[in-house]
Every structure is written in structure tokens, then in C-alpha cells.
Amino acid sequence: EEELALEEKLFTHAREVIKQAQTLRSRAVSRMHRGDLPGAAELVQKLRELPGPEQILAEATPDQRLRLYGVSGLGSLTEQRVSVEGLYSFVTTGKLTVAEAKPMVPELQCAEDERWLLGLLMAADDLRPYAVNRAQVLDLHSLQHCLKVATIGLAS
């Protein structure tokens, strides 16, 4: 009974954090597309401050971690974070990369690695509308960076 109550509590908490992350990601990406970097930076920081899977699942047993990770959708939290960090890195430095890996739950390393890669692909996908928006305001500097990423991607 206690184990079930703990799982329900952690599941509810995970879903709340995921919903917050999705909202923050959507708003941050929108601001980056519009060129509002100060506004995007604020939202990126708020996303960084949300608890990650390792914090949400800290009280759970290894079996509970695996189960909760799967049913709660916690992997999407990693995707949200990596995609925003990657796009923010691109618009501020010209490099589509994520500087720092977050600590992960050992039992979930493979799943988290996959979600990290999916997040980076989401960031790359977000470059398309970013490039269109930058072209509309004739931001040639940003367009040159987008072209470099596209050229490298095509050459690989």
C-alpha cells in the first residue's frame, strides 16, 4: 500500500514537471524564433531549475524507477531540456550543441541517452522556423550560421 502511494505521488509530480517543461520549452523556442534572446534566456533558466528524472525518482526503488520512467513520460523531460539547450546554444554561439550533461539515473542510462539524442534532433528541427524568421527580418548573420549547420549536415 505504501509502495503504491509513493508511486502515485511520484507519477503525479513527474506529470506536473513534464507539463511545466513543455510550456517553458514552447515559450522559449518561440522567443528564440522571434529573436527575443533576453526573454528566451529567462525561460531557459526556469527550465534548468525544474527537477530532472534523477531528482523526481530519488525516493523510488530501482524497479519503481524503470516503471515510472516508462509510464510517466519522464524521458520527454530530457528531450525538452536538451532541445532548448541546443537551440539556445545555437542562437547565442552559432553552435548546435549541449554543453553539459545532466546526471542520470543509472538504471535508465540507455533510455536517457536515446532521449538526449532525440532532444538534439528536436533542436536541429527547430532551426528551420528559426531560419525562416531570421530571413524575414533580414538577419544575415544568423542565416549564415544556419547555412553552415545545413551544409555540414548535407556533407555528412
PDB file of C-alpha atoms in Angstrom:
ATOM      1  CA  GLU A   1       0.000   0.000   0.000  1.00  0.00           C
ATOM      2  CA  GLU A   2       2.818   2.450   0.891  1.00  0.00           C
ATOM      3  CA  GLU A   3       4.678   1.496  -2.280  1.00  0.00           C
ATOM      4  CA  LEU A   4       1.599   2.225  -4.390  1.00  0.00           C
ATOM      5  CA  ALA A   5       1.043   5.566  -2.651  1.00  0.00           C
ATOM      6  CA  LEU A   6       4.670   6.532  -3.328  1.00  0.00           C
ATOM      7  CA  GLU A   7       4.342   5.587  -6.995  1.00  0.00           C
ATOM      8  CA  GLU A   8       1.165   7.662  -7.342  1.00  0.00           C
ATOM      9  CA  LYS A   9       2.854  10.645  -5.682  1.00  0.00           C
ATOM     10  CA  LEU A  10       5.934  10.390  -7.913  1.00  0.00           C
ATOM     11  CA  PHE A  11       3.814   9.853 -11.047  1.00  0.00           C
ATOM     12  CA  THR A  12       1.743  12.966 -10.289  1.00  0.00           C
ATOM     13  CA  HIS A  13       4.862  15.014  -9.586  1.00  0.00           C
ATOM     14  CA  ALA A  14       6.508  13.784 -12.806  1.00  0.00           C
ATOM     15  CA  ARG A  15       3.473  14.723 -14.909  1.00  0.00           C
ATOM     16  CA  GLU A  16       3.354  18.210 -13.342  1.00  0.00           C
ATOM     17  CA  VAL A  17       7.042  18.818 -14.077  1.00  0.00           C
ATOM     18  CA  ILE A  18       6.683  17.495 -17.644  1.00  0.00           C
ATOM     19  CA  LYS A  19       3.768  19.852 -18.281  1.00  0.00           C
ATOM     20  CA  GLN A  20       5.789  22.814 -16.944  1.00  0.00           C
ATOM     21  CA  ALA A  21       8.771  21.800 -19.105  1.00  0.00           C
ATOM     22  CA  GLN A  22       6.623  21.569 -22.240  1.00  0.00           C
ATOM     23  CA  THR A  23       5.190  25.034 -21.623  1.00  0.00           C
ATOM     24  CA  LEU A  24       8.602  26.558 -20.900  1.00  0.00           C
ATOM     25  CA  ARG A  25      10.137  24.880 -23.963  1.00  0.00           C
ATOM     26  CA  SER A  26       7.368  26.098 -26.239  1.00  0.00           C
ATOM     27  CA  ARG A  27       7.630  29.664 -24.958  1.00  0.00           C
ATOM     28  CA  ALA A  28      11.458  29.697 -25.053  1.00  0.00           C
ATOM     29  CA  VAL A  29      11.611  28.350 -28.621  1.00  0.00           C
ATOM     30  CA  SER A  30       9.009  30.881 -29.724  1.00  0.00           C
ATOM     31  CA  ARG A  31      11.057  33.707 -28.239  1.00  0.00           C
ATOM     32  CA  MET A  32      14.255  32.441 -29.855  1.00  0.00           C
ATOM     33  CA  HIS A  33      12.482  32.259 -33.235  1.00  0.00           C
ATOM     34  CA  ARG A  34      11.424  35.896 -32.797  1.00  0.00           C
ATOM     35  CA  GLY A  35      14.938  36.961 -31.770  1.00  0.00           C
ATOM     36  CA  ASP A  36      13.966  37.776 -28.170  1.00  0.00           C
ATOM     37  CA  LEU A  37      17.101  36.341 -26.553  1.00  0.00           C
ATOM     38  CA  PRO A  38      16.699  38.016 -23.123  1.00  0.00           C
ATOM     39  CA  GLY A  39      13.175  36.616 -22.834  1.00  0.00           C
ATOM     40  CA  ALA A  40      14.354  33.207 -24.049  1.00  0.00           C
ATOM     41  CA  ALA A  41      17.258  33.224 -21.571  1.00  0.00           C
ATOM     42  CA  GLU A  42      14.848  33.752 -18.691  1.00  0.00           C
ATOM     43  CA  LEU A  43      12.698  30.800 -19.790  1.00  0.00           C
ATOM     44  CA  VAL A  44      15.734  28.579 -20.401  1.00  0.00           C
ATOM     45  CA  GLN A  45      16.878  29.310 -16.858  1.00  0.00           C
ATOM     46  CA  LYS A  46      13.454  28.381 -15.469  1.00  0.00           C
ATOM     47  CA  LEU A  47      13.602  25.109 -17.405  1.00  0.00           C
ATOM     48  CA  ARG A  48      17.058  24.394 -15.958  1.00  0.00           C
ATOM     49  CA  GLU A  49      15.665  24.888 -12.460  1.00  0.00           C
ATOM     50  CA  LEU A  50      12.997  22.203 -12.840  1.00  0.00           C
ATOM     51  CA  PRO A  51      13.827  18.880 -11.185  1.00  0.00           C
ATOM     52  CA  GLY A  52      15.157  16.213 -13.534  1.00  0.00           C
ATOM     53  CA  PRO A  53      14.320  12.499 -13.654  1.00  0.00           C
ATOM     54  CA  GLU A  54      17.073  11.733 -11.147  1.00  0.00           C
ATOM     55  CA  GLN A  55      15.538  14.124  -8.609  1.00  0.00           C
ATOM     56  CA  ILE A  56      11.936  13.096  -9.246  1.00  0.00           C
ATOM     57  CA  LEU A  57      12.755   9.392  -8.913  1.00  0.00           C
ATOM     58  CA  ALA A  58      15.196   9.716  -5.987  1.00  0.00           C
ATOM     59  CA  GLU A  59      12.781   8.118  -3.478  1.00  0.00           C
ATOM     60  CA  ALA A  60      11.851   5.210  -5.752  1.00  0.00           C
ATOM     61  CA  THR A  61      13.334   1.713  -5.779  1.00  0.00           C
ATOM     62  CA  PRO A  62      15.159   0.607  -8.964  1.00  0.00           C
ATOM     63  CA  ASP A  63      12.082  -1.331 -10.132  1.00  0.00           C
ATOM     64  CA  GLN A  64       9.828   1.652  -9.467  1.00  0.00           C
ATOM     65  CA  ARG A  65      12.230   3.932 -11.367  1.00  0.00           C
ATOM     66  CA  LEU A  66      12.018   1.813 -14.504  1.00  0.00           C
ATOM     67  CA  ARG A  67       8.245   1.530 -14.302  1.00  0.00           C
ATOM     68  CA  LEU A  68       7.644   5.201 -13.502  1.00  0.00           C
ATOM     69  CA  TYR A  69      10.067   6.390 -16.165  1.00  0.00           C
ATOM     70  CA  GLY A  70       8.111   4.469 -18.773  1.00  0.00           C
ATOM     71  CA  VAL A  71       4.543   5.236 -17.731  1.00  0.00           C
ATOM     72  CA  SER A  72       5.003   8.852 -16.670  1.00  0.00           C
ATOM     73  CA  GLY A  73       6.780  10.013 -19.822  1.00  0.00           C
ATOM     74  CA  LEU A  74       9.818  11.297 -17.910  1.00  0.00           C
ATOM     75  CA  GLY A  75      12.007  10.719 -20.950  1.00  0.00           C
ATOM     76  CA  SER A  76      10.296  13.657 -22.627  1.00  0.00           C
ATOM     77  CA  LEU A  77      11.681  15.881 -19.873  1.00  0.00           C
ATOM     78  CA  THR A  78      15.206  15.082 -21.029  1.00  0.00           C
ATOM     79  CA  GLU A  79      14.191  15.756 -24.635  1.00  0.00           C
ATOM     80  CA  GLN A  80      12.642  19.119 -23.691  1.00  0.00           C
ATOM     81  CA  ARG A  81      15.746  20.233 -21.818  1.00  0.00           C
ATOM     82  CA  VAL A  82      18.263  19.129 -24.440  1.00  0.00           C
ATOM     83  CA  SER A  83      16.285  20.622 -27.323  1.00  0.00           C
ATOM     84  CA  VAL A  84      16.036  24.024 -25.649  1.00  0.00           C
ATOM     85  CA  GLU A  85      19.675  23.980 -24.537  1.00  0.00           C
ATOM     86  CA  GLY A  86      20.771  23.019 -28.057  1.00  0.00           C
ATOM     87  CA  LEU A  87      18.758  25.720 -29.806  1.00  0.00           C
ATOM     88  CA  TYR A  88      19.747  28.329 -27.201  1.00  0.00           C
ATOM     89  CA  SER A  89      23.386  27.376 -27.681  1.00  0.00           C
ATOM     90  CA  PHE A  90      22.953  27.813 -31.427  1.00  0.00           C
ATOM     91  CA  VAL A  91      21.313  31.241 -31.278  1.00  0.00           C
ATOM     92  CA  THR A  92      23.868  32.530 -28.758  1.00  0.00           C
ATOM     93  CA  THR A  93      27.091  30.886 -30.010  1.00  0.00           C
ATOM     94  CA  GLY A  94      26.359  29.589 -33.515  1.00  0.00           C
ATOM     95  CA  LYS A  95      26.993  26.002 -32.380  1.00  0.00           C
ATOM     96  CA  LEU A  96      24.226  23.438 -32.088  1.00  0.00           C
ATOM     97  CA  THR A  97      25.447  21.634 -29.003  1.00  0.00           C
ATOM     98  CA  VAL A  98      24.581  20.955 -25.395  1.00  0.00           C
ATOM     99  CA  ALA A  99      27.462  21.944 -23.157  1.00  0.00           C
ATOM    100  CA  GLU A 100      26.703  19.935 -20.049  1.00  0.00           C
ATOM    101  CA  ALA A 101      25.215  16.510 -19.487  1.00  0.00           C
ATOM    102  CA  LYS A 102      22.819  16.248 -16.573  1.00  0.00           C
ATOM    103  CA  PRO A 103      23.281  13.455 -14.023  1.00  0.00           C
ATOM    104  CA  MET A 104      21.142  10.476 -14.919  1.00  0.00           C
ATOM    105  CA  VAL A 105      19.529   7.614 -13.077  1.00  0.00           C
ATOM    106  CA  PRO A 106      21.948   4.644 -13.530  1.00  0.00           C
ATOM    107  CA  GLU A 107      19.146   2.167 -14.323  1.00  0.00           C
ATOM    108  CA  LEU A 108      17.963   4.463 -17.095  1.00  0.00           C
ATOM    109  CA  GLN A 109      21.261   5.353 -18.775  1.00  0.00           C
ATOM    110  CA  CYS A 110      20.412   3.784 -22.167  1.00  0.00           C
ATOM    111  CA  ALA A 111      16.921   5.290 -22.262  1.00  0.00           C
ATOM    112  CA  GLU A 112      18.254   8.691 -21.230  1.00  0.00           C
ATOM    113  CA  ASP A 113      20.991   8.567 -23.889  1.00  0.00           C
ATOM    114  CA  GLU A 114      18.327   7.943 -26.519  1.00  0.00           C
ATOM    115  CA  ARG A 115      16.191  10.808 -25.206  1.00  0.00           C
ATOM    116  CA  TRP A 116      19.239  13.101 -25.165  1.00  0.00           C
ATOM    117  CA  LEU A 117      19.849  12.349 -28.849  1.00  0.00           C
ATOM    118  CA  LEU A 118      16.164  12.900 -29.673  1.00  0.00           C
ATOM    119  CA  GLY A 119      16.353  16.264 -27.899  1.00  0.00           C
ATOM    120  CA  LEU A 120      19.323  17.292 -30.009  1.00  0.00           C
ATOM    121  CA  LEU A 121      17.403  16.290 -33.149  1.00  0.00           C
ATOM    122  CA  MET A 122      14.446  18.383 -31.946  1.00  0.00           C
ATOM    123  CA  ALA A 123      16.809  21.358 -31.608  1.00  0.00           C
ATOM    124  CA  ALA A 124      18.042  20.811 -35.167  1.00  0.00           C
ATOM    125  CA  ASP A 125      14.440  20.634 -36.373  1.00  0.00           C
ATOM    126  CA  ASP A 126      13.733  23.962 -34.641  1.00  0.00           C
ATOM    127  CA  LEU A 127      16.387  25.597 -36.823  1.00  0.00           C
ATOM    128  CA  ARG A 128      14.057  25.552 -39.841  1.00  0.00           C
ATOM    129  CA  PRO A 129      11.476  28.013 -38.460  1.00  0.00           C
ATOM    130  CA  TYR A 130      14.274  29.953 -36.786  1.00  0.00           C
ATOM    131  CA  ALA A 131      15.982  30.448 -40.158  1.00  0.00           C
ATOM    132  CA  VAL A 132      12.701  31.498 -41.805  1.00  0.00           C
ATOM    133  CA  ASN A 133      12.006  34.049 -39.068  1.00  0.00           C
ATOM    134  CA  ARG A 134      15.550  35.410 -39.227  1.00  0.00           C
ATOM    135  CA  ALA A 135      15.251  35.716 -43.028  1.00  0.00           C
ATOM    136  CA  GLN A 136      12.039  37.711 -42.669  1.00  0.00           C
ATOM    137  CA  VAL A 137      13.886  40.339 -40.627  1.00  0.00           C
ATOM    138  CA  LEU A 138      16.991  40.149 -42.864  1.00  0.00           C
ATOM    139  CA  ASP A 139      19.253  38.850 -40.082  1.00  0.00           C
ATOM    140  CA  LEU A 140      22.057  37.738 -42.408  1.00  0.00           C
ATOM    141  CA  HIS A 141      24.463  36.851 -39.588  1.00  0.00           C
ATOM    142  CA  SER A 142      22.047  34.277 -38.128  1.00  0.00           C
ATOM    143  CA  LEU A 143      21.219  32.945 -41.590  1.00  0.00           C
ATOM    144  CA  GLN A 144      24.915  32.338 -42.276  1.00  0.00           C
ATOM    145  CA  HIS A 145      25.117  30.215 -39.111  1.00  0.00           C
ATOM    146  CA  CYS A 146      22.035  28.240 -40.177  1.00  0.00           C
ATOM    147  CA  LEU A 147      23.562  27.683 -43.612  1.00  0.00           C
ATOM    148  CA  LYS A 148      26.759  26.342 -42.015  1.00  0.00           C
ATOM    149  CA  VAL A 149      24.768  23.799 -39.999  1.00  0.00           C
ATOM    150  CA  ALA A 150      22.763  22.780 -43.088  1.00  0.00           C
ATOM    151  CA  THR A 151      25.935  22.477 -45.184  1.00  0.00           C
ATOM    152  CA  ILE A 152      27.676  20.330 -42.581  1.00  0.00           C
ATOM    153  CA  GLY A 153      24.553  18.165 -42.247  1.00  0.00           C
ATOM    154  CA  LEU A 154      24.349  17.657 -46.013  1.00  0.00           C
ATOM    155  CA  ALA A 155      28.058  16.882 -46.345  1.00  0.00           C
ATOM    156  CA  SER A 156      27.942  14.161 -43.673  1.00  0.00           C
TER     157      SER A 156
END
